[in-house]
Amino acid sequence: MSEVDLSGEKGWQPFDAPALVGSSLRFVSGDPEGDRFRVSYYRKPDSALVARIWFGPETEGPPEHAHGGSMAAVLDEVLGLAAWSAGYAIVVANLNINFRCLLPIMQVVQVDTEIVSVDGRKVLVRGKIWDGQEKVYTEADCLCIEIQAV
Ligand SMILES: CCCCCCCCCCCCCC(=O)SCCNC(=O)CCNC(=O)[C@H](O)C(C)(C)COP(=O)(O)OP(=O)(O)OC[C@H]1O[C@@H](n2cnc3c(N)ncnc32)[C@H](O)[C@@H]1OP(=O)(O)O
């Protein structure tokens, strides 16, 4: 497979997810040379977690486009990780996704995240998969619940 450029923008700091949550987090981001997903995580200057993600050939659903479940898996990991990176030890309780446009595979896209609210143990994270310019493929609200960290 040709080289995939997952580099971030100026001012983004690389973010080491396994250093925070451990090496169990492999389903989406665990195979950096693989044909499914390739992922790099960063923090923006405002500390929001952001990901650059390549959807490889093994994420295909509709011909030449990403399977909805592949986008759901990405959002589950990235939005859950956004809560962890903000200091909340959580699991995802509810993930509400709107698929807006078919996402072509074999290209790098961006996942932006935002902590919208914190209410007791409930942390609401919002995110989107988009091209980083204007085209939004998928949007999601992710309700995370704080647990005892294991
Ligand atoms: C284990 C972690 C290891 C670390 C791994 C690092 C990974 C990092 C990356 C992460 C990426 C990977 C991420 C993953 O893939 S995590 C894996 C996918 N997620 C799961 O498998 C979670 C399974 N569910 C549970 O374990 C329990 O149901 C939890 C813990 C979530 C809540 O059960 P618990 O008995 O503890 O709490 P509670 O029931 O009293 O609820 C508490 C409050 O929350 C509200 N509520 C609950 N559910 C919902 C709902 N669906 N919609 C709306 N509201 C909901 C509820 O009304 C209440 O509100 P209030 O009445 O107080 O107002």
PDB file of C-alpha atoms and ligand atoms in Angstrom:
ATOM      1  CA  MET A   1       0.000   0.000   0.000  1.00  0.00           C
ATOM      2  CA  SER A   2       1.359   3.424  -0.853  1.00  0.00           C
ATOM      3  CA  GLU A   3       2.485   5.863   1.819  1.00  0.00           C
ATOM      4  CA  VAL A   4      -0.347   7.418   3.806  1.00  0.00           C
ATOM      5  CA  ASP A   5       0.178  10.938   5.133  1.00  0.00           C
ATOM      6  CA  LEU A   6      -1.411  11.260   8.571  1.00  0.00           C
ATOM      7  CA  SER A   7       0.506  14.341   9.601  1.00  0.00           C
ATOM      8  CA  GLY A   8      -1.247  17.028  11.610  1.00  0.00           C
ATOM      9  CA  GLU A   9      -1.541  20.768  11.283  1.00  0.00           C
ATOM     10  CA  LYS A  10       0.948  23.285  12.607  1.00  0.00           C
ATOM     11  CA  GLY A  11       0.454  23.637  16.356  1.00  0.00           C
ATOM     12  CA  TRP A  12      -1.074  20.173  16.870  1.00  0.00           C
ATOM     13  CA  GLN A  13       0.727  18.009  19.421  1.00  0.00           C
ATOM     14  CA  PRO A  14       0.996  14.250  18.782  1.00  0.00           C
ATOM     15  CA  PHE A  15      -1.089  12.363  21.339  1.00  0.00           C
ATOM     16  CA  ASP A  16      -0.014   8.943  22.639  1.00  0.00           C
ATOM     17  CA  ALA A  17      -3.285   7.080  23.254  1.00  0.00           C
ATOM     18  CA  PRO A  18      -1.809   3.785  24.563  1.00  0.00           C
ATOM     19  CA  ALA A  19       0.215   5.757  27.115  1.00  0.00           C
ATOM     20  CA  LEU A  20      -3.060   7.048  28.539  1.00  0.00           C
ATOM     21  CA  VAL A  21      -5.487   4.120  28.220  1.00  0.00           C
ATOM     22  CA  GLY A  22      -3.194   1.129  27.733  1.00  0.00           C
ATOM     23  CA  SER A  23      -2.463  -1.134  24.808  1.00  0.00           C
ATOM     24  CA  SER A  24      -5.928  -2.748  24.731  1.00  0.00           C
ATOM     25  CA  LEU A  25      -7.084   0.006  22.404  1.00  0.00           C
ATOM     26  CA  ARG A  26      -6.308  -1.845  19.171  1.00  0.00           C
ATOM     27  CA  PHE A  27      -9.554  -2.350  17.269  1.00  0.00           C
ATOM     28  CA  VAL A  28      -9.311   0.890  15.259  1.00  0.00           C
ATOM     29  CA  SER A  29      -5.835   2.264  15.873  1.00  0.00           C
ATOM     30  CA  GLY A  30      -3.799  -0.870  16.539  1.00  0.00           C
ATOM     31  CA  ASP A  31      -2.486  -1.652  13.054  1.00  0.00           C
ATOM     32  CA  PRO A  32      -0.634   1.369  11.681  1.00  0.00           C
ATOM     33  CA  GLU A  33       0.576  -0.544   8.584  1.00  0.00           C
ATOM     34  CA  GLY A  34      -2.680  -2.417   7.981  1.00  0.00           C
ATOM     35  CA  ASP A  35      -5.353  -2.264   5.284  1.00  0.00           C
ATOM     36  CA  ARG A  36      -8.201  -1.329   7.608  1.00  0.00           C
ATOM     37  CA  PHE A  37      -7.606   1.883   9.536  1.00  0.00           C
ATOM     38  CA  ARG A  38      -4.461   3.920  10.002  1.00  0.00           C
ATOM     39  CA  VAL A  39      -4.757   6.553  12.693  1.00  0.00           C
ATOM     40  CA  SER A  40      -2.746   9.388  14.190  1.00  0.00           C
ATOM     41  CA  TYR A  41      -3.997  11.288  17.226  1.00  0.00           C
ATOM     42  CA  TYR A  42      -3.208  14.899  18.095  1.00  0.00           C
ATOM     43  CA  ARG A  43      -4.237  17.578  20.527  1.00  0.00           C
ATOM     44  CA  LYS A  44      -5.180  20.946  19.126  1.00  0.00           C
ATOM     45  CA  PRO A  45      -3.926  24.101  20.867  1.00  0.00           C
ATOM     46  CA  ASP A  46      -7.244  24.273  22.790  1.00  0.00           C
ATOM     47  CA  SER A  47      -6.432  20.653  23.903  1.00  0.00           C
ATOM     48  CA  ALA A  48      -9.317  19.098  21.939  1.00  0.00           C
ATOM     49  CA  LEU A  49      -8.472  15.620  20.658  1.00  0.00           C
ATOM     50  CA  VAL A  50      -8.352  15.343  16.871  1.00  0.00           C
ATOM     51  CA  ALA A  51      -7.577  12.345  14.675  1.00  0.00           C
ATOM     52  CA  ARG A  52      -6.334  11.909  11.149  1.00  0.00           C
ATOM     53  CA  ILE A  53      -7.663   8.612   9.838  1.00  0.00           C
ATOM     54  CA  TRP A  54      -7.172   6.633   6.653  1.00  0.00           C
ATOM     55  CA  PHE A  55     -10.052   4.349   5.761  1.00  0.00           C
ATOM     56  CA  GLY A  56      -8.373   1.481   3.933  1.00  0.00           C
ATOM     57  CA  PRO A  57      -9.796  -1.099   1.510  1.00  0.00           C
ATOM     58  CA  GLU A  58     -10.932  -3.384   4.329  1.00  0.00           C
ATOM     59  CA  THR A  59     -13.363  -0.750   5.617  1.00  0.00           C
ATOM     60  CA  GLU A  60     -15.408  -1.001   2.439  1.00  0.00           C
ATOM     61  CA  GLY A  61     -19.191  -1.276   2.594  1.00  0.00           C
ATOM     62  CA  PRO A  62     -20.901   0.240  -0.447  1.00  0.00           C
ATOM     63  CA  PRO A  63     -18.505  -0.094  -3.411  1.00  0.00           C
ATOM     64  CA  GLU A  64     -15.504   2.196  -2.909  1.00  0.00           C
ATOM     65  CA  HIS A  65     -17.045   3.729   0.205  1.00  0.00           C
ATOM     66  CA  ALA A  66     -16.768   3.109   3.924  1.00  0.00           C
ATOM     67  CA  HIS A  67     -19.016   0.664   5.761  1.00  0.00           C
ATOM     68  CA  GLY A  68     -21.234   2.432   8.284  1.00  0.00           C
ATOM     69  CA  GLY A  69     -19.958   0.139  11.011  1.00  0.00           C
ATOM     70  CA  SER A  70     -16.408   1.205  10.269  1.00  0.00           C
ATOM     71  CA  MET A  71     -17.376   4.832  10.799  1.00  0.00           C
ATOM     72  CA  ALA A  72     -19.222   3.863  14.002  1.00  0.00           C
ATOM     73  CA  ALA A  73     -16.128   2.061  15.286  1.00  0.00           C
ATOM     74  CA  VAL A  74     -13.992   5.107  14.574  1.00  0.00           C
ATOM     75  CA  LEU A  75     -16.415   7.435  16.340  1.00  0.00           C
ATOM     76  CA  ASP A  76     -16.720   5.093  19.334  1.00  0.00           C
ATOM     77  CA  GLU A  77     -12.956   5.039  19.774  1.00  0.00           C
ATOM     78  CA  VAL A  78     -12.171   8.661  19.006  1.00  0.00           C
ATOM     79  CA  LEU A  79     -15.027  10.235  20.968  1.00  0.00           C
ATOM     80  CA  GLY A  80     -14.490   7.881  23.918  1.00  0.00           C
ATOM     81  CA  LEU A  81     -10.808   8.680  23.826  1.00  0.00           C
ATOM     82  CA  ALA A  82     -11.605  12.402  23.732  1.00  0.00           C
ATOM     83  CA  ALA A  83     -13.334  12.005  27.102  1.00  0.00           C
ATOM     84  CA  TRP A  84     -10.389  10.010  28.500  1.00  0.00           C
ATOM     85  CA  SER A  85      -7.958  12.637  27.231  1.00  0.00           C
ATOM     86  CA  ALA A  86     -10.001  15.282  29.051  1.00  0.00           C
ATOM     87  CA  GLY A  87      -9.560  13.361  32.299  1.00  0.00           C
ATOM     88  CA  TYR A  88     -12.707  11.226  32.461  1.00  0.00           C
ATOM     89  CA  ALA A  89     -12.364   7.441  32.833  1.00  0.00           C
ATOM     90  CA  ILE A  90     -15.439   6.379  30.851  1.00  0.00           C
ATOM     91  CA  VAL A  91     -17.159   3.802  28.746  1.00  0.00           C
ATOM     92  CA  VAL A  92     -19.503   4.738  25.913  1.00  0.00           C
ATOM     93  CA  ALA A  93     -23.156   4.237  26.831  1.00  0.00           C
ATOM     94  CA  ASN A  94     -24.851   5.728  23.775  1.00  0.00           C
ATOM     95  CA  LEU A  95     -23.540   6.658  20.348  1.00  0.00           C
ATOM     96  CA  ASN A  96     -25.951   8.496  18.076  1.00  0.00           C
ATOM     97  CA  ILE A  97     -24.700   8.781  14.500  1.00  0.00           C
ATOM     98  CA  ASN A  98     -25.955  10.620  11.448  1.00  0.00           C
ATOM     99  CA  PHE A  99     -24.431   9.473   8.172  1.00  0.00           C
ATOM    100  CA  ARG A 100     -24.530  12.574   5.989  1.00  0.00           C
ATOM    101  CA  CYS A 101     -22.519  11.619   2.890  1.00  0.00           C
ATOM    102  CA  LEU A 102     -20.866   8.486   1.547  1.00  0.00           C
ATOM    103  CA  LEU A 103     -17.239   8.445   2.618  1.00  0.00           C
ATOM    104  CA  PRO A 104     -14.809   7.390  -0.134  1.00  0.00           C
ATOM    105  CA  ILE A 105     -12.247   4.860   1.079  1.00  0.00           C
ATOM    106  CA  MET A 106      -8.489   5.096   0.515  1.00  0.00           C
ATOM    107  CA  GLN A 107      -8.312   8.688   1.669  1.00  0.00           C
ATOM    108  CA  VAL A 108      -7.321  10.466   4.861  1.00  0.00           C
ATOM    109  CA  VAL A 109     -10.080  12.249   6.745  1.00  0.00           C
ATOM    110  CA  GLN A 110     -10.259  14.046  10.061  1.00  0.00           C
ATOM    111  CA  VAL A 111     -12.254  13.442  13.230  1.00  0.00           C
ATOM    112  CA  ASP A 112     -12.851  16.494  15.383  1.00  0.00           C
ATOM    113  CA  THR A 113     -14.126  16.225  18.941  1.00  0.00           C
ATOM    114  CA  GLU A 114     -15.668  18.522  21.502  1.00  0.00           C
ATOM    115  CA  ILE A 115     -16.631  17.941  25.125  1.00  0.00           C
ATOM    116  CA  VAL A 116     -20.111  19.457  25.153  1.00  0.00           C
ATOM    117  CA  SER A 117     -21.159  18.925  28.758  1.00  0.00           C
ATOM    118  CA  VAL A 118     -20.365  17.135  31.976  1.00  0.00           C
ATOM    119  CA  ASP A 119     -23.236  16.262  34.329  1.00  0.00           C
ATOM    120  CA  GLY A 120     -22.175  14.077  37.233  1.00  0.00           C
ATOM    121  CA  ARG A 121     -20.859  10.844  35.665  1.00  0.00           C
ATOM    122  CA  LYS A 122     -22.290  11.735  32.231  1.00  0.00           C
ATOM    123  CA  VAL A 123     -19.905  13.251  29.713  1.00  0.00           C
ATOM    124  CA  LEU A 124     -21.340  14.268  26.348  1.00  0.00           C
ATOM    125  CA  VAL A 125     -18.856  14.346  23.485  1.00  0.00           C
ATOM    126  CA  ARG A 126     -19.723  15.566  19.999  1.00  0.00           C
ATOM    127  CA  GLY A 127     -17.725  14.760  16.913  1.00  0.00           C
ATOM    128  CA  LYS A 128     -17.630  14.571  13.169  1.00  0.00           C
ATOM    129  CA  ILE A 129     -15.766  12.810  10.423  1.00  0.00           C
ATOM    130  CA  TRP A 130     -15.023  15.348   7.731  1.00  0.00           C
ATOM    131  CA  ASP A 131     -12.485  16.347   5.126  1.00  0.00           C
ATOM    132  CA  GLY A 132     -11.062  19.075   7.372  1.00  0.00           C
ATOM    133  CA  GLN A 133     -12.281  21.764   4.989  1.00  0.00           C
ATOM    134  CA  GLU A 134     -16.039  21.741   4.557  1.00  0.00           C
ATOM    135  CA  LYS A 135     -17.432  18.340   3.667  1.00  0.00           C
ATOM    136  CA  VAL A 136     -18.959  16.496   6.611  1.00  0.00           C
ATOM    137  CA  TYR A 137     -19.425  12.745   6.179  1.00  0.00           C
ATOM    138  CA  THR A 138     -20.674  11.714   9.604  1.00  0.00           C
ATOM    139  CA  GLU A 139     -21.713  13.445  12.816  1.00  0.00           C
ATOM    140  CA  ALA A 140     -22.202  11.889  16.234  1.00  0.00           C
ATOM    141  CA  ASP A 141     -23.164  12.559  19.817  1.00  0.00           C
ATOM    142  CA  CYS A 142     -21.526  10.215  22.278  1.00  0.00           C
ATOM    143  CA  LEU A 143     -22.778   9.803  25.840  1.00  0.00           C
ATOM    144  CA  CYS A 144     -19.977   8.544  28.030  1.00  0.00           C
ATOM    145  CA  ILE A 145     -20.379   7.361  31.615  1.00  0.00           C
ATOM    146  CA  GLU A 146     -17.598   7.603  34.143  1.00  0.00           C
ATOM    147  CA  ILE A 147     -16.553   4.312  35.683  1.00  0.00           C
ATOM    148  CA  GLN A 148     -13.909   3.209  38.140  1.00  0.00           C
ATOM    149  CA  ALA A 149     -10.775   3.059  35.979  1.00  0.00           C
ATOM    150  CA  VAL A 150      -9.540  -0.528  35.622  1.00  0.00           C
TER     151      VAL A 150
HETATM  152  C1  LIG B   1     -13.360  -0.577  30.976  1.00  0.00           C
HETATM  153  C2  LIG B   1     -12.572   0.527  30.611  1.00  0.00           C
HETATM  154  C3  LIG B   1     -11.161   0.207  30.307  1.00  0.00           C
HETATM  155  C4  LIG B   1     -10.349   1.289  29.697  1.00  0.00           C
HETATM  156  C5  LIG B   1     -10.280   1.217  28.224  1.00  0.00           C
HETATM  157  C6  LIG B   1      -9.819   2.517  27.645  1.00  0.00           C
HETATM  158  C7  LIG B   1     -10.524   2.800  26.373  1.00  0.00           C
HETATM  159  C8  LIG B   1     -10.513   4.257  26.047  1.00  0.00           C
HETATM  160  C9  LIG B   1     -11.168   4.604  24.770  1.00  0.00           C
HETATM  161  C10 LIG B   1     -12.620   4.430  24.806  1.00  0.00           C
HETATM  162  C11 LIG B   1     -13.086   4.059  23.480  1.00  0.00           C
HETATM  163  C12 LIG B   1     -13.908   2.833  23.497  1.00  0.00           C
HETATM  164  C13 LIG B   1     -15.247   3.061  24.085  1.00  0.00           C
HETATM  165  C14 LIG B   1     -15.971   1.784  24.133  1.00  0.00           C
HETATM  166  O1  LIG B   1     -16.134   1.144  23.127  1.00  0.00           O
HETATM  167  S1  LIG B   1     -16.511   1.234  25.626  1.00  0.00           S
HETATM  168  C15 LIG B   1     -17.297  -0.287  25.180  1.00  0.00           C
HETATM  169  C16 LIG B   1     -18.730  -0.055  24.750  1.00  0.00           C
HETATM  170  N1  LIG B   1     -19.507   0.320  25.870  1.00  0.00           N
HETATM  171  C17 LIG B   1     -20.003  -0.568  26.732  1.00  0.00           C
HETATM  172  O2  LIG B   1     -19.836  -1.771  26.549  1.00  0.00           O
HETATM  173  C18 LIG B   1     -20.777  -0.018  27.893  1.00  0.00           C
HETATM  174  C19 LIG B   1     -21.722  -1.053  28.467  1.00  0.00           C
HETATM  175  N2  LIG B   1     -22.595  -0.414  29.454  1.00  0.00           N
HETATM  176  C20 LIG B   1     -22.252  -0.322  30.755  1.00  0.00           C
HETATM  177  O3  LIG B   1     -21.200  -0.803  31.149  1.00  0.00           O
HETATM  178  C21 LIG B   1     -23.207   0.406  31.659  1.00  0.00           C
HETATM  179  O4  LIG B   1     -24.480   0.482  31.087  1.00  0.00           O
HETATM  180  C22 LIG B   1     -22.736   1.855  32.040  1.00  0.00           C
HETATM  181  C23 LIG B   1     -21.388   1.773  32.789  1.00  0.00           C
HETATM  182  C24 LIG B   1     -22.591   2.720  30.787  1.00  0.00           C
HETATM  183  C25 LIG B   1     -23.758   2.511  32.926  1.00  0.00           C
HETATM  184  O5  LIG B   1     -24.065   1.657  33.986  1.00  0.00           O
HETATM  185  P1  LIG B   1     -24.041   2.124  35.518  1.00  0.00           P
HETATM  186  O6  LIG B   1     -24.819   1.095  36.270  1.00  0.00           O
HETATM  187  O7  LIG B   1     -22.642   2.400  35.938  1.00  0.00           O
HETATM  188  O8  LIG B   1     -24.775   3.519  35.508  1.00  0.00           O
HETATM  189  P2  LIG B   1     -26.346   3.837  35.436  1.00  0.00           P
HETATM  190  O9  LIG B   1     -27.074   2.836  34.611  1.00  0.00           O
HETATM  191  O10 LIG B   1     -26.823   4.092  36.819  1.00  0.00           O
HETATM  192  O11 LIG B   1     -26.326   5.202  34.608  1.00  0.00           O
HETATM  193  C26 LIG B   1     -25.692   6.362  35.135  1.00  0.00           C
HETATM  194  C27 LIG B   1     -26.320   7.552  34.462  1.00  0.00           C
HETATM  195  O12 LIG B   1     -26.126   7.455  33.039  1.00  0.00           O
HETATM  196  C28 LIG B   1     -27.378   7.379  32.368  1.00  0.00           C
HETATM  197  N3  LIG B   1     -27.268   6.425  31.256  1.00  0.00           N
HETATM  198  C29 LIG B   1     -26.624   5.229  31.284  1.00  0.00           C
HETATM  199  N4  LIG B   1     -26.702   4.649  30.078  1.00  0.00           N
HETATM  200  C30 LIG B   1     -27.414   5.481  29.298  1.00  0.00           C
HETATM  201  C31 LIG B   1     -27.825   5.426  27.948  1.00  0.00           C
HETATM  202  N5  LIG B   1     -27.514   4.395  27.151  1.00  0.00           N
HETATM  203  N6  LIG B   1     -28.528   6.462  27.453  1.00  0.00           N
HETATM  204  C32 LIG B   1     -28.832   7.539  28.229  1.00  0.00           C
HETATM  205  N7  LIG B   1     -28.459   7.642  29.521  1.00  0.00           N
HETATM  206  C33 LIG B   1     -27.770   6.619  30.045  1.00  0.00           C
HETATM  207  C34 LIG B   1     -28.374   6.895  33.404  1.00  0.00           C
HETATM  208  O13 LIG B   1     -29.700   7.279  33.076  1.00  0.00           O
HETATM  209  C35 LIG B   1     -27.850   7.595  34.637  1.00  0.00           C
HETATM  210  O14 LIG B   1     -28.213   8.942  34.571  1.00  0.00           O
HETATM  211  P3  LIG B   1     -28.755   9.710  35.900  1.00  0.00           P
HETATM  212  O15 LIG B   1     -29.962   8.949  36.331  1.00  0.00           O
HETATM  213  O16 LIG B   1     -27.644   9.628  36.879  1.00  0.00           O
HETATM  214  O17 LIG B   1     -29.039  11.102  35.429  1.00  0.00           O
END
